Tab-separated table of C-alpha atoms in Angstrom:
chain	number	residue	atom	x	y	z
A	1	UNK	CA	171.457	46.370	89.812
A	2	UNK	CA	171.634	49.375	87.509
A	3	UNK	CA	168.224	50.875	88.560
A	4	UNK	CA	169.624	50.916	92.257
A	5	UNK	CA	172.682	52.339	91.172
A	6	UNK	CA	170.914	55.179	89.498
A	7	UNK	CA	168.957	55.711	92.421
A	8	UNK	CA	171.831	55.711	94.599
A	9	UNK	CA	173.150	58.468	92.219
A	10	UNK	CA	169.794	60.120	92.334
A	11	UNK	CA	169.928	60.287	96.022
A	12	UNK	CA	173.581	61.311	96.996
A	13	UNK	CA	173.354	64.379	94.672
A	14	UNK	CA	169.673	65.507	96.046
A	15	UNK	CA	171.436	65.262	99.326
A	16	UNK	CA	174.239	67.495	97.811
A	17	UNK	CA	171.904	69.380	96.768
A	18	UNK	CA	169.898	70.447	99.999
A	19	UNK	CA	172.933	71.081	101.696
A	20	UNK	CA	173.904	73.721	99.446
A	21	UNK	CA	172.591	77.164	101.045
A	22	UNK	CA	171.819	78.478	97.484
A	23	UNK	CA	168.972	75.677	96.879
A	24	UNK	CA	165.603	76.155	97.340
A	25	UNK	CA	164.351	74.272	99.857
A	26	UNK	CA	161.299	72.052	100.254
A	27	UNK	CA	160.506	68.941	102.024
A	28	UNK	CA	159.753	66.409	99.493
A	29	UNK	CA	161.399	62.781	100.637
A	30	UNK	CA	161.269	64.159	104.832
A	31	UNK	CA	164.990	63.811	105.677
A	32	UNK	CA	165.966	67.437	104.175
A	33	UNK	CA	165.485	69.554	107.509
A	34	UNK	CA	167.726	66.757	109.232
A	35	UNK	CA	170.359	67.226	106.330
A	36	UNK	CA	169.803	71.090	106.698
A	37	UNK	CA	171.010	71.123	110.122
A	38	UNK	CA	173.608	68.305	109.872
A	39	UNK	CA	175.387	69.681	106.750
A	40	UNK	CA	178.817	67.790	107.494
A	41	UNK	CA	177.172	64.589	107.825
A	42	UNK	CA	174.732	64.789	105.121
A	43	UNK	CA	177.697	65.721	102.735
A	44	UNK	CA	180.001	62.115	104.352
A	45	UNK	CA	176.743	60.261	103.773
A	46	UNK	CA	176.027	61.640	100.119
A	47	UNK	CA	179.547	61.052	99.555
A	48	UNK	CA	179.924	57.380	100.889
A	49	UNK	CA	176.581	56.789	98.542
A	50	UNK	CA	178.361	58.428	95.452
A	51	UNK	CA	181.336	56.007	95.969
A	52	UNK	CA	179.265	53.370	96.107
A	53	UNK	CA	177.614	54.157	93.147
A	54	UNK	CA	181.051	54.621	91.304
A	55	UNK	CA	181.864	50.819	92.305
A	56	UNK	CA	178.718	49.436	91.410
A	57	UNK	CA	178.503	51.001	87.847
A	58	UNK	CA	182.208	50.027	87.223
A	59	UNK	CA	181.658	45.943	88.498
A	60	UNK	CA	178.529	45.962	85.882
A	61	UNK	CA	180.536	47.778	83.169
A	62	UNK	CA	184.198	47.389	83.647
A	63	UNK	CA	186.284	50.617	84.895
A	64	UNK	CA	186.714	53.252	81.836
A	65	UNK	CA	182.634	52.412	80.976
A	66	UNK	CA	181.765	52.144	84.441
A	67	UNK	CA	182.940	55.691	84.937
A	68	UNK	CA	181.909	57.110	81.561
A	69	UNK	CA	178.112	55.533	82.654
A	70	UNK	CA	178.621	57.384	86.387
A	71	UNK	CA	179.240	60.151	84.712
A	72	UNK	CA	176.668	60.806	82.398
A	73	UNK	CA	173.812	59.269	84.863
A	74	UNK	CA	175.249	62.300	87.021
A	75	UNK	CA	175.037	64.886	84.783
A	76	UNK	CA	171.106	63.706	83.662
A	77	UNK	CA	170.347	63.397	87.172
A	78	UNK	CA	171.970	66.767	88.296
A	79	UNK	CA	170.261	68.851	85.686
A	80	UNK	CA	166.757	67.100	86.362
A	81	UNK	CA	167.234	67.652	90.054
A	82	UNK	CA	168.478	71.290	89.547
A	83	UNK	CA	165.544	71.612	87.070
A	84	UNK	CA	162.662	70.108	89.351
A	85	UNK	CA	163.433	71.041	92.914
A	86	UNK	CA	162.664	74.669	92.811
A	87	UNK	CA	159.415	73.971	91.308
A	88	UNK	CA	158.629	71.424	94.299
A	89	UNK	CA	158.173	68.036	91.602
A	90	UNK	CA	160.701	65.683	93.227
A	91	UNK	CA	158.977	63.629	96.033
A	92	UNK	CA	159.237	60.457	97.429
A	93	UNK	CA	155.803	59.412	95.305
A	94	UNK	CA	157.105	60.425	92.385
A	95	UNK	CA	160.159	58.905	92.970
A	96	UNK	CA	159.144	55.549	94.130
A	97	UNK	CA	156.525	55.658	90.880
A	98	UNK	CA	159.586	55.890	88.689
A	99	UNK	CA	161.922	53.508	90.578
A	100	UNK	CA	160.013	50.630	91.147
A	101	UNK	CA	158.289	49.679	87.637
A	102	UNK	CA	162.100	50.177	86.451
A	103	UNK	CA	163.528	47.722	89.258
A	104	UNK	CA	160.375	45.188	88.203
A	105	UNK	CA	161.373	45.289	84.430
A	106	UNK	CA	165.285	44.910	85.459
A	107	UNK	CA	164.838	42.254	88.123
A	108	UNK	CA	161.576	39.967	85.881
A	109	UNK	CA	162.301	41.088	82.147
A	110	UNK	CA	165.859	40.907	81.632
């Protein structure tokens, strides 16, 4: 439950991100021309999957640490994404190669 809501924090901001007309864009997960030309909706759907995100991390952690986790998963998620997308690293391979060995260990190991 806490790798999804990292990923769900992962994905919201990149979506954030690529509607920004300051970031460099690249096509790296497919849907970023679609959220290029539908900025408004991009934005409602990155924000509806930040909120969920918020609720998720504080039902595993209880409110004030729920929010204090959001929060710092945010910031080390921002500054990798800021970091990485200009030099074209982030991609759905990538992605999926990080996120699913960490869903196996949460799901089968703890």
């Amino acid at each position: 439950m806490i790798s999804i809501a990292i990923f769900l924090v992962f994905i919201s901001f990149y979506m954030i991100y690529n509607t920004s007309n300051r970031a460099v864009k690249h096509v790296g997960f497919g849907f970023e021309n679609w959220i290029e030309t539908h900025r408004s909706f991009g934005k409602i759907i990155a924000s509806i999957l930040i909120a969920t995100s918020i609720c998720i991390h504080s039902y595993l952690f209880g409110l004030g640490s729920g929010l204090l986790v959001f929060l710092i998963t945010l910031m080390l998620l921002a500054s990798f994404i800021v970091l990485l997308a200009p030099l074209h690293l982030i991609t759905y391979k990538i992605t999926l190669l990080i996120f699913i060995p960490c869903f196996c260990f949460e799901t089968f190991l703890l």
